[in-house]
XYZ file of C-alpha atoms in Angstrom:
574
model
C 93.471 165.829 62.765
C 96.667 164.703 64.694
C 95.640 165.013 67.257
C 92.374 164.406 67.751
C 93.507 160.481 66.164
C 95.880 160.851 68.854
C 94.400 161.319 71.778
C 91.203 158.905 71.242
C 93.861 156.705 69.653
C 96.901 156.662 72.830
C 96.419 153.779 74.386
C 96.514 151.237 70.812
C 99.835 154.096 68.947
C 101.853 152.750 72.288
C 101.500 148.932 71.833
C 102.114 148.819 68.187
C 104.393 151.084 68.965
C 105.675 149.016 71.533
C 105.892 145.945 68.531
C 107.153 147.632 66.374
C 110.253 148.887 67.796
C 111.051 145.501 68.981
C 110.121 144.118 66.292
C 112.247 146.428 64.544
C 115.139 145.972 67.404
C 115.188 141.850 66.544
C 115.762 142.022 63.126
C 118.283 144.392 63.103
C 120.644 142.415 65.598
C 119.599 139.521 64.424
C 122.502 137.111 65.673
C 123.649 140.120 68.322
C 120.378 139.494 70.049
C 120.488 138.288 73.792
C 118.039 136.282 74.925
C 117.287 133.476 78.158
C 120.273 130.474 77.960
C 118.220 128.830 80.372
C 116.227 126.136 79.145
C 116.420 127.801 76.078
C 119.272 128.164 74.525
C 121.080 125.455 75.994
C 117.855 122.736 76.051
C 114.348 122.865 73.102
C 116.073 125.854 70.227
C 118.777 123.291 70.017
C 116.151 120.964 70.313
C 113.844 122.082 67.016
C 117.226 123.096 65.137
C 118.872 118.937 65.695
C 115.218 118.407 64.528
C 114.945 120.277 61.071
C 118.559 119.728 60.069
C 118.278 115.348 60.979
C 114.369 115.766 58.807
C 113.373 114.670 61.682
C 110.084 116.953 62.400
C 107.816 113.966 61.216
C 109.458 111.276 61.631
C 109.155 108.014 63.397
C 111.800 105.212 65.309
C 114.335 108.062 63.644
C 117.534 108.687 66.352
C 118.661 112.184 67.241
C 122.479 112.089 67.939
C 121.963 113.330 71.564
C 123.137 111.160 74.434
C 124.783 108.672 72.093
C 121.127 108.087 69.995
C 117.512 109.187 71.503
C 114.783 108.421 69.720
C 112.839 110.942 68.142
C 109.855 111.079 70.129
C 111.941 112.191 73.114
C 111.743 115.665 71.469
C 108.741 118.401 70.959
C 106.141 118.052 69.358
C 105.965 118.372 65.546
C 101.817 119.635 66.102
C 102.824 122.855 68.002
C 102.556 126.499 66.634
C 105.935 126.807 67.538
C 108.032 124.008 67.653
C 106.374 124.655 63.368
C 108.025 128.193 63.044
C 111.065 125.539 63.350
C 110.598 123.093 60.442
C 109.619 126.479 58.036
C 111.773 129.121 59.218
C 115.253 129.177 59.737
C 115.783 128.572 63.947
C 117.227 132.776 64.753
C 114.193 133.815 62.434
C 111.815 131.029 64.294
C 112.666 132.160 67.332
C 112.254 136.032 67.030
C 108.497 135.142 64.937
C 107.980 133.371 67.707
C 108.536 136.331 70.609
C 106.482 138.152 68.293
C 104.113 136.038 68.164
C 103.664 135.586 71.464
C 103.184 139.093 71.840
C 100.728 139.781 69.318
C 98.237 136.482 70.804
C 99.110 137.734 74.690
C 97.585 140.658 73.352
C 94.758 139.940 70.856
C 93.547 137.356 73.408
C 93.359 139.469 76.418
C 90.972 142.140 73.988
C 88.783 138.974 72.881
C 88.047 137.631 76.750
C 88.202 141.372 78.076
C 85.043 142.103 75.077
C 83.289 138.937 76.113
C 83.652 139.635 79.752
C 82.222 144.383 79.593
C 79.616 143.933 76.419
C 78.629 147.698 76.076
C 80.309 148.298 79.391
C 83.871 147.201 77.131
C 84.310 150.563 74.981
C 84.389 152.499 78.937
C 87.231 151.112 79.547
C 88.730 149.702 77.062
C 92.319 151.903 77.066
C 92.850 150.302 80.887
C 92.049 146.984 79.310
C 94.795 148.253 76.507
C 97.568 148.854 78.469
C 97.084 146.084 81.365
C 96.957 143.433 78.200
C 100.148 145.340 77.201
C 101.689 144.770 80.681
C 100.450 140.983 80.288
C 102.148 140.781 76.657
C 105.918 142.327 77.737
C 105.913 139.027 80.469
C 109.352 138.194 80.455
C 108.694 134.210 80.481
C 109.518 131.168 79.844
C 110.252 131.249 75.703
C 109.812 127.822 74.793
C 106.369 127.816 76.730
C 105.080 131.209 75.620
C 102.271 130.942 73.214
C 101.369 128.749 76.400
C 101.638 131.648 78.616
C 99.736 134.208 75.163
C 96.935 132.301 75.084
C 95.423 131.055 79.081
C 93.021 134.616 78.533
C 91.345 132.956 74.628
C 91.364 129.255 76.177
C 88.956 130.975 78.792
C 87.709 133.087 76.653
C 86.538 129.449 74.442
C 84.892 128.226 78.042
C 83.268 130.939 79.154
C 81.057 131.621 75.794
C 80.615 127.961 75.503
C 79.093 128.251 78.633
C 76.959 131.301 77.525
C 75.469 130.749 74.564
C 76.898 127.545 72.599
C 78.720 127.111 68.580
C 80.017 124.315 66.836
C 83.350 126.647 65.825
C 84.185 126.961 69.593
C 84.492 122.772 69.256
C 86.788 122.920 67.089
C 88.533 125.770 68.232
C 89.265 123.693 71.848
C 90.662 120.957 69.692
C 93.493 122.444 67.426
C 94.093 125.250 71.265
C 96.577 121.947 72.056
C 98.636 123.914 69.064
C 99.468 126.936 71.561
C 100.281 124.392 74.418
C 101.575 121.796 75.728
C 100.113 119.033 78.029
C 102.581 118.921 81.101
C 102.647 122.251 81.327
C 98.998 123.308 81.437
C 97.253 122.234 79.482
C 96.396 118.665 82.346
C 95.765 121.668 84.451
C 93.493 123.302 82.388
C 91.662 120.591 82.272
C 91.307 120.528 85.545
C 90.297 123.928 86.145
C 86.910 122.830 84.194
C 86.354 119.704 85.828
C 86.512 121.918 89.360
C 84.586 124.700 87.274
C 82.183 121.728 86.073
C 81.826 120.906 90.166
C 80.435 123.810 91.258
C 78.802 124.848 88.644
C 76.692 121.958 88.831
C 76.344 122.413 92.557
C 75.249 125.874 91.964
C 72.593 125.561 89.487
C 71.877 122.111 90.166
C 72.855 120.189 86.702
C 74.918 118.548 84.989
C 77.359 121.386 82.636
C 77.021 119.329 80.195
C 78.578 121.986 77.402
C 81.673 122.229 79.286
C 81.679 118.338 79.908
C 81.812 118.799 76.728
C 84.392 120.916 75.116
C 86.809 118.621 78.211
C 86.656 116.092 76.133
C 87.032 117.894 72.718
C 90.136 119.839 74.364
C 91.477 116.394 76.481
C 91.860 114.650 72.230
C 93.283 117.343 70.898
C 95.839 116.837 73.813
C 96.206 113.649 72.730
C 95.620 114.175 68.772
C 98.401 116.250 68.607
C 101.039 115.720 71.335
C 100.255 111.811 70.597
C 104.225 110.990 71.403
C 104.752 112.534 75.022
C 101.151 110.316 75.288
C 102.835 107.056 73.791
C 105.930 107.779 75.843
C 103.471 108.116 79.154
C 101.357 105.742 78.294
C 103.149 102.637 76.613
C 106.532 102.835 76.911
C 108.697 99.003 78.495
C 111.661 102.045 78.569
C 112.205 102.557 82.369
C 113.138 107.001 81.541
C 115.315 108.932 84.083
C 112.236 110.448 85.381
C 111.314 107.224 88.115
C 114.696 107.833 89.480
C 113.856 111.876 89.915
C 114.252 112.672 94.307
C 111.981 116.198 94.542
C 112.966 118.274 97.693
C 111.122 117.111 100.731
C 110.494 120.539 103.050
C 109.422 120.823 106.996
C 106.706 123.574 107.555
C 109.012 125.738 107.910
C 110.541 125.105 103.913
C 106.632 125.319 102.599
C 105.366 128.676 103.743
C 108.524 129.850 102.778
C 107.975 128.266 98.849
C 104.062 129.473 99.527
C 105.172 133.413 99.371
C 108.124 133.293 96.329
C 105.868 132.030 94.645
C 102.708 134.696 95.137
C 105.133 137.078 95.916
C 107.818 136.620 93.222
C 106.002 133.768 91.060
C 109.008 131.005 89.657
C 111.977 131.552 87.206
C 110.029 130.629 84.338
C 106.659 132.786 85.057
C 107.285 135.265 86.027
C 104.855 138.486 86.856
C 107.153 140.876 87.654
C 104.160 142.260 90.085
C 105.504 142.550 92.777
C 106.914 146.297 93.088
C 103.464 148.054 91.859
C 101.085 145.325 90.657
C 100.713 143.534 93.775
C 100.753 146.405 96.711
C 97.518 147.681 94.329
C 96.041 145.186 94.566
C 96.714 144.517 98.611
C 95.328 147.707 99.676
C 92.203 146.994 96.768
C 91.611 143.763 98.306
C 91.322 145.584 102.212
C 89.285 147.778 100.472
C 86.655 145.754 98.467
C 86.680 144.002 101.540
C 86.529 145.774 104.894
C 83.854 148.127 102.509
C 81.668 145.105 102.312
C 81.767 144.681 106.144
C 80.630 148.025 106.911
C 77.797 147.933 104.598
C 76.682 144.295 106.319
C 77.532 142.588 102.680
C 79.543 139.785 103.484
C 77.825 137.499 101.005
C 79.190 139.518 98.379
C 83.247 138.579 99.455
C 83.100 135.239 98.298
C 80.885 136.948 94.975
C 83.474 138.961 93.980
C 85.708 137.822 91.183
C 88.629 140.167 92.508
C 88.230 138.662 95.593
C 87.701 134.311 93.291
C 90.988 135.388 91.587
C 92.409 135.852 94.638
C 91.541 132.954 95.631
C 92.412 131.500 92.541
C 96.111 132.702 93.250
C 96.509 131.351 96.579
C 95.700 128.449 95.572
C 98.113 127.692 92.667
C 100.201 128.857 95.174
C 99.367 126.669 98.081
C 99.905 123.890 95.483
C 103.225 124.983 94.164
C 104.610 125.157 97.878
C 102.211 121.505 99.001
C 103.828 119.235 95.778
C 107.628 119.945 98.615
C 105.619 117.499 100.860
C 106.116 114.618 100.685
C 103.254 112.348 102.202
C 100.800 113.575 100.113
C 103.365 113.390 96.767
C 103.178 110.580 97.892
C 99.573 109.514 97.782
C 99.585 111.312 94.479
C 101.806 108.838 93.305
C 100.071 106.250 94.614
C 96.798 106.844 93.089
C 97.977 107.847 90.502
C 101.867 106.212 89.396
C 101.291 107.923 86.027
C 102.782 111.115 88.141
C 105.465 110.050 88.993
C 107.568 112.761 88.126
C 105.378 114.784 86.647
C 105.751 118.537 88.358
C 101.555 118.943 89.029
C 102.881 122.147 91.135
C 102.558 124.694 87.563
C 99.440 125.412 88.601
C 101.783 129.051 89.464
C 102.422 128.920 85.573
C 98.988 130.417 85.559
C 99.199 132.990 88.537
C 101.027 135.211 85.117
C 97.652 135.527 84.166
C 95.624 135.839 86.972
C 97.438 138.867 88.406
C 96.955 141.115 85.530
C 93.684 140.414 85.483
C 93.177 140.999 88.808
C 94.792 144.577 88.067
C 91.961 144.990 85.655
C 89.613 145.214 88.588
C 91.948 147.786 90.638
C 92.778 149.802 87.431
C 88.382 149.685 86.881
C 87.651 150.845 90.224
C 90.174 154.081 89.987
C 89.106 154.595 86.858
C 85.420 155.075 88.505
C 87.253 157.994 90.443
C 90.317 159.181 88.748
C 91.046 158.192 84.651
C 94.064 160.523 84.402
C 95.049 158.192 88.040
C 94.278 154.954 86.715
C 95.871 155.446 82.884
C 99.442 156.502 84.850
C 98.456 153.214 87.101
C 98.237 151.362 84.096
C 101.678 152.682 82.822
C 103.675 152.259 85.230
C 102.519 148.886 85.622
C 104.147 148.514 81.393
C 107.497 150.194 82.466
C 107.787 148.281 85.117
C 107.548 144.842 83.405
C 109.479 145.804 80.340
C 112.199 147.666 82.370
C 112.379 144.154 85.432
C 115.797 142.273 83.964
C 115.025 138.102 84.250
C 115.986 135.449 82.742
C 114.045 135.485 79.746
C 113.280 139.356 79.262
C 114.512 139.016 75.815
C 114.211 142.823 74.624
C 115.538 144.613 77.762
C 118.911 141.880 78.123
C 119.112 143.590 73.627
C 119.570 146.592 74.716
C 121.404 146.670 77.873
C 123.954 144.395 75.900
C 124.142 146.575 73.088
C 123.825 149.826 75.298
C 126.919 149.068 76.844
C 128.346 147.432 74.748
C 128.326 150.505 72.417
C 128.805 153.360 75.399
C 131.130 151.352 77.562
C 133.585 149.730 74.478
C 134.014 146.339 76.386
C 131.341 143.150 76.085
C 128.723 142.259 79.218
C 129.172 139.226 81.323
C 126.625 137.296 78.508
C 126.298 135.551 75.375
C 124.711 136.709 72.478
C 122.542 134.574 70.782
C 125.788 133.553 68.108
C 128.749 134.103 70.685
C 126.730 130.941 72.371
C 126.254 128.842 69.855
C 129.904 129.863 67.918
C 129.353 128.248 64.508
C 131.848 130.139 62.542
C 134.292 128.191 64.781
C 132.624 125.252 64.571
C 132.119 124.808 62.092
C 136.090 124.910 60.953
C 137.452 123.234 63.969
C 134.878 120.645 62.375
C 136.548 121.193 58.269
C 140.024 120.908 60.372
C 139.409 117.428 62.399
C 137.362 116.381 59.413
C 134.650 115.366 61.762
C 132.221 112.718 60.324
C 128.437 112.403 62.349
C 129.799 108.561 63.207
C 132.292 110.263 65.498
C 130.989 111.077 69.516
C 132.271 113.992 71.622
C 132.052 115.810 75.088
C 132.007 119.650 76.158
C 133.945 120.106 79.609
C 132.935 124.174 80.140
C 130.758 124.588 78.084
C 126.735 123.338 76.840
C 126.118 120.660 74.583
C 124.285 122.195 73.238
C 126.665 124.436 71.872
C 128.031 120.906 69.849
C 124.366 119.876 68.713
C 123.539 122.781 67.936
C 126.185 122.995 65.381
C 125.641 119.237 63.585
C 128.114 117.172 66.219
C 126.905 114.045 68.202
C 127.321 114.142 71.588
C 127.337 111.157 74.208
C 126.975 114.187 76.576
C 123.321 115.968 76.763
C 120.380 117.458 78.945
C 117.256 116.552 77.725
C 114.330 116.282 79.884
C 113.383 112.063 79.438
C 116.296 109.526 78.304
C 116.097 106.143 80.094
C 117.791 105.078 82.626
C 119.650 102.229 81.442
C 121.907 105.414 79.542
C 121.724 107.402 82.985
C 123.766 104.634 84.711
C 125.964 103.822 82.023
C 127.143 107.575 82.112
C 127.021 107.797 85.303
C 130.134 105.695 84.779
C 131.831 107.854 83.039
C 131.896 110.487 85.774
C 132.212 108.421 89.234
C 134.641 109.580 89.789
C 133.657 113.437 89.449
C 130.396 112.233 91.869
C 132.855 111.006 94.192
C 134.495 113.540 95.316
C 132.250 116.120 95.168
C 129.056 115.353 97.139
C 126.919 118.607 95.009
C 127.343 116.741 91.220
C 126.975 112.760 92.965
C 122.838 114.358 94.099
C 122.633 116.597 91.213
C 123.465 113.740 88.837
C 122.012 111.076 91.247
C 118.353 112.800 91.841
C 117.455 114.208 88.169
C 120.287 113.582 86.089
C 118.536 116.176 82.755
C 121.583 117.353 82.781
C 124.330 114.422 81.852
C 127.391 116.767 81.847
C 130.762 115.889 82.570
C 131.234 118.288 85.647
C 134.121 120.485 86.648
C 135.782 118.616 89.301
C 137.061 121.500 91.385
C 132.791 121.160 92.680
C 132.312 124.991 90.600
C 129.841 124.908 87.881
C 131.875 125.842 84.822
C 129.339 125.394 82.591
C 127.032 128.191 82.941
C 129.629 130.697 82.374
C 129.657 134.597 80.393
C 131.806 136.641 77.796
C 134.507 137.489 80.365
C 134.203 133.503 82.336
C 137.460 132.736 83.878
C 139.109 130.204 81.072
C 142.755 129.318 83.772
C 143.116 125.032 83.792
C 140.866 123.064 85.192
C 141.262 119.461 86.243
C 138.860 116.782 84.864
C 137.809 113.229 86.722
C 136.449 111.085 84.522
C 136.729 107.438 83.513
C 137.923 107.377 80.402
C 137.340 103.776 78.914
C 133.717 104.008 80.415
C 133.757 107.889 78.227
C 135.630 106.431 74.791
C 132.949 102.571 75.132
C 130.012 105.249 74.856
C 131.712 106.297 71.254
C 133.368 109.891 71.944
C 136.083 110.307 70.384
C 136.902 114.304 71.113
C 135.977 116.430 73.908
C 135.871 119.837 73.566
C 137.086 122.566 76.240
C 136.475 125.978 76.605
C 139.608 125.495 79.251
C 142.467 123.854 79.120
C 142.067 120.373 80.625
C 145.163 120.668 82.777
C 145.789 116.974 83.834
C 145.150 115.712 80.320
C 147.706 112.967 80.508
C 146.657 111.428 82.692
C 143.110 110.829 81.959
C 144.787 109.424 78.231
C 143.246 112.680 76.198
C 145.582 113.251 73.547
C 145.682 117.047 72.742
C 144.509 117.973 69.331
C 144.774 122.403 69.008
C 143.383 125.664 70.627
C 140.865 127.325 67.989
C 140.105 130.537 68.480
C 138.807 133.628 66.667
C 138.260 137.230 67.128
C 134.008 137.211 66.934
C 133.860 134.945 69.680
C 135.317 135.735 73.703
C 135.880 132.034 74.225
C 137.943 129.454 72.450
C 137.898 125.395 72.199
C 140.390 123.304 73.137
C 140.215 119.908 72.073
C 140.827 116.291 73.343
C 141.319 113.348 71.699
C 140.524 109.752 73.353
């Protein structure tokens, strides 16, 4: 009996087993999990905790204690399923639940789409669908927008279903779909793809696809409603933001080809399909095989209709848009025709390749399955192993297991910081109590991410934010001008981007991206102390001793260390 169950449902048992194991590991280790820092712990997790701590999730007109003081509207929307988790739960548990929810949503979205496309053939291919769905669900994507990636198959399901057999509840689901998406990362492109599909179908069918266009209008309305803060800033705010002074790299022909190849072969850091060493080679081999057969059989017309070929074309199109974004003449034309797109990264089409590669991979496995079932299963399992064993910035489960096992076996720490270590809550609370800290007192971080202070309720004069006023960028530039004058790298980094308004290292070395074993030897700091004080800064929390503190008119207060945290804090008063 047991063997029959295993034989019949082994694919589902694998899916359930992976989910249970990952859930248990995260919930047992809790603050000892190792997750991505880039654009995650150093940005959005901190912002979401700040919203909760300051009762600002649903607030209007409230100022947030970062970059001296910025409008709550520059923080994430309250109408997002992922963000709501941080309103309901402590941030660590919200993060874990969000990760597990991404696994479930990606898996079941793929199953739902496969059932719609395959219909009565689904039962025959259910096992390989399950394996491909697991691989897709495990992809190490940007945590803040993991549900956006995971729900790509779902929105595709909604529009296909709407086109085939419209139902009122499909429009309702489309309206609420923005709860698991985000306009500037995914929504704008989904709407663009729908319009392209509508044009193609209108030409093919010789009639307007009103159902799709209706879905387009409903989805757009949903984005406007649920992301009203974002649209208010983009369309109606008269405050000049750093977006207007951002400078995007401009590449020549060779650079454009390199960008295309990088996107095609590796993806981008926030959206890695982890396909280069297994899925991609199989897809390339199948592409050659299927199209050679079409040509040999004199069925060339089928080449442009084959769903696998269309998927590969979609991938190539996304990579081309990604690369062409760095071609200045085209970018200037787009920004001239559509001024709101200035600073908007419309090359994020490449994010959709995370799903597209595994959609294409299914066609490969289906062809193999028709010849050799066991080999198809083996290929699916290998794809899962490749994804699961790939170490990237956002490979949260892999990094957590590796770092904890390393510590248990080697009795020493890797160079990564755990969730708890990154924020150093116990250490920061000790410092706050020691100096009788009050929220009206401003502080800056040196050799740290300012998020480490913000997370712990400390008002920061510096910070990391994708939107804030150009006026404040210029005011903070006066503070770090001595460093920028010495260092061309930091000068270009700040003047041409400035999302990170940090006290950069005078040596030119990036000291804020540090690990558990980072060098903590004394560092020089170059700032305009009077300008920093005028912005309201009272303290500097430094990871290293500041060697020229007297020259910079900084008063050393105390060095703080505790055994649980692999770094210390040198506190200085202005």
